[in-house]
Coordinates of C-alpha atoms and ligand atoms in Angstrom, one line a residue:
X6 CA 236.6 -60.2 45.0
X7 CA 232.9 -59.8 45.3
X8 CA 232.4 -56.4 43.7
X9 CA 228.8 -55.7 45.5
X10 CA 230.0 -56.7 48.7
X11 CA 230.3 -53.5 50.6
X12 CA 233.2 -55.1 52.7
X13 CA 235.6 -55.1 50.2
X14 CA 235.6 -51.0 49.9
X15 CA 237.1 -50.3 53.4
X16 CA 240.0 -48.7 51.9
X17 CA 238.0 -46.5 50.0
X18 CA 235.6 -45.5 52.5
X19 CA 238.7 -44.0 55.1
X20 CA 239.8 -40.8 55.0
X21 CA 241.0 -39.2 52.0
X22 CA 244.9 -38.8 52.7
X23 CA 244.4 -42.5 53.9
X24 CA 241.9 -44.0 51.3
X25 CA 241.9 -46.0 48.3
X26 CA 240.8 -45.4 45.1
X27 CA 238.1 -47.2 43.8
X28 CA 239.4 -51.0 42.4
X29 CA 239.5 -50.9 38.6
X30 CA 237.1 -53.4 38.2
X31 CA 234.5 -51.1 39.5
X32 CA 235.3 -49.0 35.7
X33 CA 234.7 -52.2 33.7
X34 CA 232.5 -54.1 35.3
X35 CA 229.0 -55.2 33.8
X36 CA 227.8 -56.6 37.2
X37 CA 228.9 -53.3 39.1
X38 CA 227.5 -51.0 36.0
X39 CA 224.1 -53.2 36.1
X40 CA 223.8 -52.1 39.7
X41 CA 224.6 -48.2 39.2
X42 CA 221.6 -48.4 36.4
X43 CA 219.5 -49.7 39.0
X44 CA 220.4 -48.0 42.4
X45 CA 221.5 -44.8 40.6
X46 CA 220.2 -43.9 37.0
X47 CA 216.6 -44.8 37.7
X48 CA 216.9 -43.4 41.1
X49 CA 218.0 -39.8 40.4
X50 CA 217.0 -37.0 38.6
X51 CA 218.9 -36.9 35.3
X52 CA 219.6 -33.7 33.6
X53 CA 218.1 -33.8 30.0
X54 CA 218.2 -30.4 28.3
X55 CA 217.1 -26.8 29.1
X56 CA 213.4 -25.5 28.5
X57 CA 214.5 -23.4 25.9
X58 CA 214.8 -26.3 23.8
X59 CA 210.7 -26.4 24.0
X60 CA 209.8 -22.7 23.5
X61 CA 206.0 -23.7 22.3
X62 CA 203.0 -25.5 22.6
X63 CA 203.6 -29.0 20.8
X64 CA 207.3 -28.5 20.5
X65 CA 209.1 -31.6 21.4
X66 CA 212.7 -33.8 21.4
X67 CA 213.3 -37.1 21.7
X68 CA 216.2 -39.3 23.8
X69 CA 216.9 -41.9 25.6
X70 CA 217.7 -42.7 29.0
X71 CA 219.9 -45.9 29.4
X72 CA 217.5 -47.6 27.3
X73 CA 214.7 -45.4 28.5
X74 CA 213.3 -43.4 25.3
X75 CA 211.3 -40.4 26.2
X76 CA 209.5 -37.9 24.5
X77 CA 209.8 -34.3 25.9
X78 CA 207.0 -32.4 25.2
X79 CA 205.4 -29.1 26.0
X80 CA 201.6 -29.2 25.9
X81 CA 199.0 -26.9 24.8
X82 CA 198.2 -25.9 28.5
X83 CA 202.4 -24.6 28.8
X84 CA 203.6 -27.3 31.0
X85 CA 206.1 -29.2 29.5
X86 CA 206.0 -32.9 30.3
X87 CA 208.3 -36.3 29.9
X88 CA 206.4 -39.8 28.1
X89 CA 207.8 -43.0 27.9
X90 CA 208.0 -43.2 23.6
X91 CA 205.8 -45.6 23.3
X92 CA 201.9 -46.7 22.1
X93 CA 199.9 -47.4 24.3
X94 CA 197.9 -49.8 22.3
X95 CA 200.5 -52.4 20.7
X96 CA 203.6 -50.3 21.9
X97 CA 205.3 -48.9 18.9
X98 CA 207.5 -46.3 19.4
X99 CA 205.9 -43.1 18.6
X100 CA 208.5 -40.1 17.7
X101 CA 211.9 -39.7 16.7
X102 CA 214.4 -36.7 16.6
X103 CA 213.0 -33.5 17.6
X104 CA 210.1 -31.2 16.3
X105 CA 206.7 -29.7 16.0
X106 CA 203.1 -31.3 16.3
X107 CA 199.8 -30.6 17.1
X108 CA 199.3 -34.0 18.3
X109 CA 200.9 -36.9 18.2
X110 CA 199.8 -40.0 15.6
X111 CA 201.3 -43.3 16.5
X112 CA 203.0 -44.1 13.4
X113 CA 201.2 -47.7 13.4
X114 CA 197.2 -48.1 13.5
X115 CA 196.7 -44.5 13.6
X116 CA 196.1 -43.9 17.5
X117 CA 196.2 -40.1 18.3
X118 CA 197.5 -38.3 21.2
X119 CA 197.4 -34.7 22.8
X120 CA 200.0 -32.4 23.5
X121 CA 199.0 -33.4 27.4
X122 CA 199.6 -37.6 26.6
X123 CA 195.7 -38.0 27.1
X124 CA 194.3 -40.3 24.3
X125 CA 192.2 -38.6 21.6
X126 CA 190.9 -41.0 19.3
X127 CA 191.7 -45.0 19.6
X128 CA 191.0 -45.8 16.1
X129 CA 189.2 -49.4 15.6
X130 CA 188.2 -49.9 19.2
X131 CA 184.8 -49.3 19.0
X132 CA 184.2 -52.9 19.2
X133 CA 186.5 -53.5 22.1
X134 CA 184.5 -54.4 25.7
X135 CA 185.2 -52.5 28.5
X136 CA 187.8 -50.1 27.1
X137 CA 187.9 -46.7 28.6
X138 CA 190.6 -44.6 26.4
X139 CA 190.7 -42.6 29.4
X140 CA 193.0 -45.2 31.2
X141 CA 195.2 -45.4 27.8
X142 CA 196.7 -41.9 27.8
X143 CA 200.9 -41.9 27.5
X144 CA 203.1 -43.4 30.6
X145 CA 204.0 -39.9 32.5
X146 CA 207.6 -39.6 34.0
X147 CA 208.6 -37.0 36.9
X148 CA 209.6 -34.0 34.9
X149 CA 210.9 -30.6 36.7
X150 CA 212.7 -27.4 35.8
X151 CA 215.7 -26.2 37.8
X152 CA 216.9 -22.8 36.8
X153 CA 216.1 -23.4 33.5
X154 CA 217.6 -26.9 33.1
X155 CA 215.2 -29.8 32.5
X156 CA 215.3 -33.1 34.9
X157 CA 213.6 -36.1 34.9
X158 CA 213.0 -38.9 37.3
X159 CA 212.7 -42.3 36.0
X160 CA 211.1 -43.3 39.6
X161 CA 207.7 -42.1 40.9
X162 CA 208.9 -42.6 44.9
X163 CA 211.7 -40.2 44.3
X164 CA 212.1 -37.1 46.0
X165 CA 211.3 -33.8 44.5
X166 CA 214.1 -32.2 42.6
X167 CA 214.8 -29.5 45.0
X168 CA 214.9 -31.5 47.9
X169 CA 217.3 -33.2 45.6
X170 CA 219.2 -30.2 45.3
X171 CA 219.7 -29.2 48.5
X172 CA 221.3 -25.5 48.9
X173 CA 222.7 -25.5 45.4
X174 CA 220.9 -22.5 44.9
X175 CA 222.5 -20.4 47.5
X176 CA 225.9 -20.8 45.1
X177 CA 224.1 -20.3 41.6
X178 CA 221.1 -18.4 42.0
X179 CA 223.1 -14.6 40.9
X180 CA 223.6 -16.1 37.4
X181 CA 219.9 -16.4 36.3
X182 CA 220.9 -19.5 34.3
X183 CA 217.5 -19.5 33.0
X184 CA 217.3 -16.3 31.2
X185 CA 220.8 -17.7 29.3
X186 CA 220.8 -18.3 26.0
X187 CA 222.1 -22.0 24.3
X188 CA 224.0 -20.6 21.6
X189 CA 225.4 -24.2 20.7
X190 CA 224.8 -28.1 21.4
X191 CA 227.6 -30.3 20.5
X192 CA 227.3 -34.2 21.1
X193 CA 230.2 -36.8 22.3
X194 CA 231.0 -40.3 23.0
X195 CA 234.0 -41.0 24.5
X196 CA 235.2 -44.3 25.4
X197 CA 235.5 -44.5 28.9
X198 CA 233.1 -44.9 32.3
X199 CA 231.1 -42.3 33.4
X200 CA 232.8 -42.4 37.0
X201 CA 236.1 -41.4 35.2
X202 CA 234.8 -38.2 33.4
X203 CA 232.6 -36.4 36.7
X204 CA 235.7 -37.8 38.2
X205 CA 238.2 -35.9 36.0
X206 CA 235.4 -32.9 35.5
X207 CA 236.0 -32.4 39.6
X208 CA 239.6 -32.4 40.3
X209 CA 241.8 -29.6 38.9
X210 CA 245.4 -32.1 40.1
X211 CA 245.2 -32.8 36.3
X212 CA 245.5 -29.3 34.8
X213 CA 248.8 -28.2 34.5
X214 CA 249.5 -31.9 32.7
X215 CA 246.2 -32.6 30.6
X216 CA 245.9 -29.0 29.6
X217 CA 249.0 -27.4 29.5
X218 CA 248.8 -26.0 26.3
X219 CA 245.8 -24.6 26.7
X220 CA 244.1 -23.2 30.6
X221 CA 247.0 -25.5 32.4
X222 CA 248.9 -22.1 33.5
X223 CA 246.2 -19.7 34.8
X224 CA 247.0 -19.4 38.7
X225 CA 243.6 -20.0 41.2
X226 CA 243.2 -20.8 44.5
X227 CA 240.9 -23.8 44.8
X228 CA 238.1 -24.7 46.9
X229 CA 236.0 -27.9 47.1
X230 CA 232.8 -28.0 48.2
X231 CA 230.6 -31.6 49.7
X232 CA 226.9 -30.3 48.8
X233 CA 225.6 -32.7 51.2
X234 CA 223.0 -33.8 51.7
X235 CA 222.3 -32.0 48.4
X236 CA 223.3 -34.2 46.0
X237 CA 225.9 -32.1 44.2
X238 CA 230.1 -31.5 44.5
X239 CA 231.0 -27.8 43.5
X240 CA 234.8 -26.7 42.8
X241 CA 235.1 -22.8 43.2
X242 CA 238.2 -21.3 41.5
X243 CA 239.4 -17.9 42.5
X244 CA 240.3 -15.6 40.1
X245 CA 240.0 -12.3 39.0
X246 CA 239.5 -13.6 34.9
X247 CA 237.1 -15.6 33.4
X248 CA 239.0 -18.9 32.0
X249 CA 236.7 -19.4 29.4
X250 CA 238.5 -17.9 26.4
X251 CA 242.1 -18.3 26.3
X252 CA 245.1 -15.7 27.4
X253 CA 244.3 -12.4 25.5
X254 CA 241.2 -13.5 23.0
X255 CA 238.2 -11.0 22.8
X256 CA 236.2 -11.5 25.5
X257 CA 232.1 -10.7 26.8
X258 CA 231.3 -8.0 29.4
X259 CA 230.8 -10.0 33.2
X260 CA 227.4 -11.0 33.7
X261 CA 225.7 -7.9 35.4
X262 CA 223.8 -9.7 38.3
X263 CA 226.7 -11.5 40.1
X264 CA 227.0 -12.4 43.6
X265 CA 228.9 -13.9 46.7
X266 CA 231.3 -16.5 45.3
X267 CA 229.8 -16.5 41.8
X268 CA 231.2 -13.2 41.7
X269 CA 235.6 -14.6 42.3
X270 CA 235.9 -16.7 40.0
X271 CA 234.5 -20.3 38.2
X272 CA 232.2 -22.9 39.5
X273 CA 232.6 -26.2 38.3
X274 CA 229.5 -28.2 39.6
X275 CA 228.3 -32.0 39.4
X276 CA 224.8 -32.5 39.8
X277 CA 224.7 -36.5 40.3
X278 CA 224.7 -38.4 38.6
X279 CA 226.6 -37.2 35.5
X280 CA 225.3 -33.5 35.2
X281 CA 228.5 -31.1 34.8
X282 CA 227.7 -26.9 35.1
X283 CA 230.6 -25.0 34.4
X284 CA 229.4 -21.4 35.6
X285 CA 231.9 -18.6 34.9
X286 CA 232.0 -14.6 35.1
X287 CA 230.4 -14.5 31.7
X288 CA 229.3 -17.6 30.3
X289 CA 228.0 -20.7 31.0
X290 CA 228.6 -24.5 29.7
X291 CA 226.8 -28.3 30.8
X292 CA 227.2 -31.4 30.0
X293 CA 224.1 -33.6 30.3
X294 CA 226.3 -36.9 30.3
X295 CA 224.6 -40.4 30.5
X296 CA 226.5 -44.2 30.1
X297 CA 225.7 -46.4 27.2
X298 CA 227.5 -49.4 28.8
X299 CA 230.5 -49.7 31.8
X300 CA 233.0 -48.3 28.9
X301 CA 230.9 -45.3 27.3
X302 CA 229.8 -42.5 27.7
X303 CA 227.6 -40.1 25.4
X304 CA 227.4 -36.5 26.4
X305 CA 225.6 -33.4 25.0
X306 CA 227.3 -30.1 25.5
X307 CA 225.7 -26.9 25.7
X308 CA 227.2 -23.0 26.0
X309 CA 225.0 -21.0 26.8
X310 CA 225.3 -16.8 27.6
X311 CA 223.5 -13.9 28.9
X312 CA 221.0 -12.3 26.2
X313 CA 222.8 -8.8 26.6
X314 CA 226.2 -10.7 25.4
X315 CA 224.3 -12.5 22.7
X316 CA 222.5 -9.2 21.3
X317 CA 225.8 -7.6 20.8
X318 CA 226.4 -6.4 17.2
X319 CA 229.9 -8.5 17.4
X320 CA 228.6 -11.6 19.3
X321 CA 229.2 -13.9 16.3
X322 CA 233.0 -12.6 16.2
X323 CA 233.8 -12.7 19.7
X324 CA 232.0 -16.4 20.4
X325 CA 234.8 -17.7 18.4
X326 CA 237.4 -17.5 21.3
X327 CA 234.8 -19.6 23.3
X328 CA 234.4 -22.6 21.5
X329 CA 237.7 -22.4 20.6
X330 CA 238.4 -22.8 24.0
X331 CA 236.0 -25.1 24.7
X332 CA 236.9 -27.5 21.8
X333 CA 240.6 -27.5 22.9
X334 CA 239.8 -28.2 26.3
X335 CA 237.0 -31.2 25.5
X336 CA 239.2 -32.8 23.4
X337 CA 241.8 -32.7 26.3
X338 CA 239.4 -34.1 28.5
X339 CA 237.8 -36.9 26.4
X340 CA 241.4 -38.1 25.3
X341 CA 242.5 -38.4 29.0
X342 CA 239.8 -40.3 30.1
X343 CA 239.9 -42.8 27.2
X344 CA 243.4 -43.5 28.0
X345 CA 242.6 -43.7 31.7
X346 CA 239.7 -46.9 31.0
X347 CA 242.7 -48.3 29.2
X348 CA 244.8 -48.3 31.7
X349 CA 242.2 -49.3 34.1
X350 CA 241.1 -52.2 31.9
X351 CA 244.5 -53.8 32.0
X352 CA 243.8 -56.8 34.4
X353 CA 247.2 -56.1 36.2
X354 CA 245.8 -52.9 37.1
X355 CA 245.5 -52.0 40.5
X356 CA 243.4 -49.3 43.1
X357 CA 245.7 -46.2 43.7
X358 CA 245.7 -43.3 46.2
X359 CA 244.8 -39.8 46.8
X360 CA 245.8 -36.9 46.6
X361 CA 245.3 -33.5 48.6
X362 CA 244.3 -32.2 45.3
X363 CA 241.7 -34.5 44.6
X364 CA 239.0 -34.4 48.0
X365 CA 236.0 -34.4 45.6
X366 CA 237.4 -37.9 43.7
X367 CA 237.0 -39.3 46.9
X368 CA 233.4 -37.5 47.6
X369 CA 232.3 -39.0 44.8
X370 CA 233.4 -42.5 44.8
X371 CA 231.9 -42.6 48.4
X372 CA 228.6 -41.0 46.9
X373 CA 228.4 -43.9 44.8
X374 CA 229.5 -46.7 46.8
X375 CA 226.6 -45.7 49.4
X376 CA 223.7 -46.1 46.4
X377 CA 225.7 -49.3 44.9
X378 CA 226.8 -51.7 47.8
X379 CA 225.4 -49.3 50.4
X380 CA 227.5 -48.2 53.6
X381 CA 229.9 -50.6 55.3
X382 CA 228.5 -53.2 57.9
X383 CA 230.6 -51.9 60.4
X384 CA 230.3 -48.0 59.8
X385 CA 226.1 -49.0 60.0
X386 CA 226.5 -50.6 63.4
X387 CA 228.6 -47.6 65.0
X388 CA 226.1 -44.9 63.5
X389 CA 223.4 -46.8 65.3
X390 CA 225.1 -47.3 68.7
Ligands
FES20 S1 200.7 -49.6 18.2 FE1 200.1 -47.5 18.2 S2 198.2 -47.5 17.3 FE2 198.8 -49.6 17.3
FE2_21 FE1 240.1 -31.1 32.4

């Protein structure tokens, strides 16, 4: 089978009570994962953090970006900006970690940056012809902030993040993510594909199984949500409790502002690629995930809260039934998805089905066959006709 032929995905592209799953080789795959870096990770705006993390002028963090390394920065003049982490002058990589600096020294002949990426002194050029340090300031990447939450673009055509987004807003805006508080950042790698875990993250079929010892009994009615042609899924879950501490553990107050949907229940949304919100009546959680290879996946988690829940004399006390929660439940999570890749890696493995339960599975497999192998031939000739 030729997996970039987009021929051999008819079954997957039908209907969902009639459709396929994606074959297994699409989960293992180097040729398939080559092209999802390509079509998709240097396509679309990738979740990297939350402004917070860069309250002041010349604060910065470092990652990287399957294989990208940036440098996140905010400059003197407020703005915060994303650099490719790297000299301009013989191309040594220029910071590591996370910090404070009034400017940044290349760690190798002494070039000097600003807290903007323009070029401040170019030490032993003075002799060089026709150099203009002006055209040597640090590689800019599209960087904007979403309700707090920082995105980057690893492609200057792209479109803006909130034509991206689409009407995400209308669902999230009540919360005010962006005056929430990151209380805690907790970092993963799970063996598996990235497809498996935004898969798992969208479908609640696996609950009463996966998690039945922990939020596997709470009763919701579930609704799925195609954010097209936003580029997001959302799962609603009604209920009258937050699920984000378990049965009868001290909980926060409900944030104050809530509206609409926000206000019944959970949200459980995937930005694409691999950006996870979990929104809930009094907390919030992300996962900025990205894939280090077809079977791994590094994620960073962060809870965050309202500042009236984290000024409370007893926050300390009562944030303990959160990440107890939320440890139990990861763990549940990354475990299941590990031993899905190795089922899915066993070469007599085959493509399943659906079911009812799962609508946004399908969503999202068809989301990412139309950026990989693109729409099938015959589907292309009948929209045009
Ligand atoms: S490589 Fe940075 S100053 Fe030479
Ligand atoms: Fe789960």
């Amino acid at each position: 089978m030729d997996l970039l032929d987009p021929n051999a995905y008819a079954a997957v592209r039908k209907p969902l009570l009639e459709a396929e799953t994606l074959p297994p080789a699409c989960y293992t795959s180097r040729e398939f994962y080559q092209r999802e870096l390509s079509n998709i990770f240097l396509k679309c705006w990738n979740l990297i953090g939350r402004a917070e993390y860069v309250k002041k002028p010349g604060d910065y963090f470092t990652l990287s970006l399957v294989g990208v390394s940036l440098i996140i920065m905010r400059g003197d003049d407020g703005r915060i900006r994303a650099f490719i982490n790297s000299c301009r002058h013989r191309g040594a990589k220029l910071l590591e970690g996370e910090g404070h600096c009034k400017a940044i020294r290349c760690p190798y002949h002494s070039w000097l940056y600003s807290t903007r990426g323009d070029l401040r002194a170019s030490n032993g050029m003075q002799d060089t012809r026709n150099f203009d340090p002006s055209g040597f300031g640090l590689t800019e990447v599209k960087l904007d902030v979403w309700s707090g939450f920082l995105f980057v673009n690893l492609d200057s055509e792209s479109v803006s993040l909130w034509e991206y987004l689409g009407d995400l807003d209308s669902y999230t805006q009540s919360y005010e993510f962006e005056t929430m508080v990151t209380v805690k950042r907790k970092d993963f790698t799970v063996r598996t594909n990235w497809k498996s875990y935004i898969e798992n993250s969208m479908e609640n079929f696996h609950l009463p199984t996966v998690h039945q010892g922990t939020i596997g009994g709470v009763k919701a009615q579930w609704i799925p949500i195609d954010g097209a042609p936003g580029n997001y899924v959302l799962l609603q879950s009604r209920t009258t409790a937050s699920r984000a501490t378990l049965g009868g553990d001290a909980a926060f107050d409900r944030i104050a502002t809530l509206r609409g949907p926000a206000a019944e229940g959970a949200q459980y949304i995937l930005i694409y690629p691999c950006s996870v919100i979990g929104a809930d009546l009094d907390c919030m959680w992300f996962k900025q995930m990205i894939p280090d290879g077809p079977d791994t996946v590094r994620y960073s988690a962060g809870f965050c809260f309202p500042r009236a829940s984290v000024e409370r004399p007893d926050f300390e006390e009562v944030v303990q039934s959160y990440h107890k929660r939320f440890d139990l439940v990861i763990s549940e999570d990354n475990g299941i998805s590990e031993v899905q890749l190795q089922g899915l890696s066993n070469p007599f493995s085959h493509a399943g089905r659906f079911s009812s339960m799962e609508p946004l599975v399908h969503t999202i497999d068809n989301w990412i066959l139309d950026r990989v192998v693109g729409p099938l031939p015959m589907q292309q000739r009948t929209a045009a006709e």
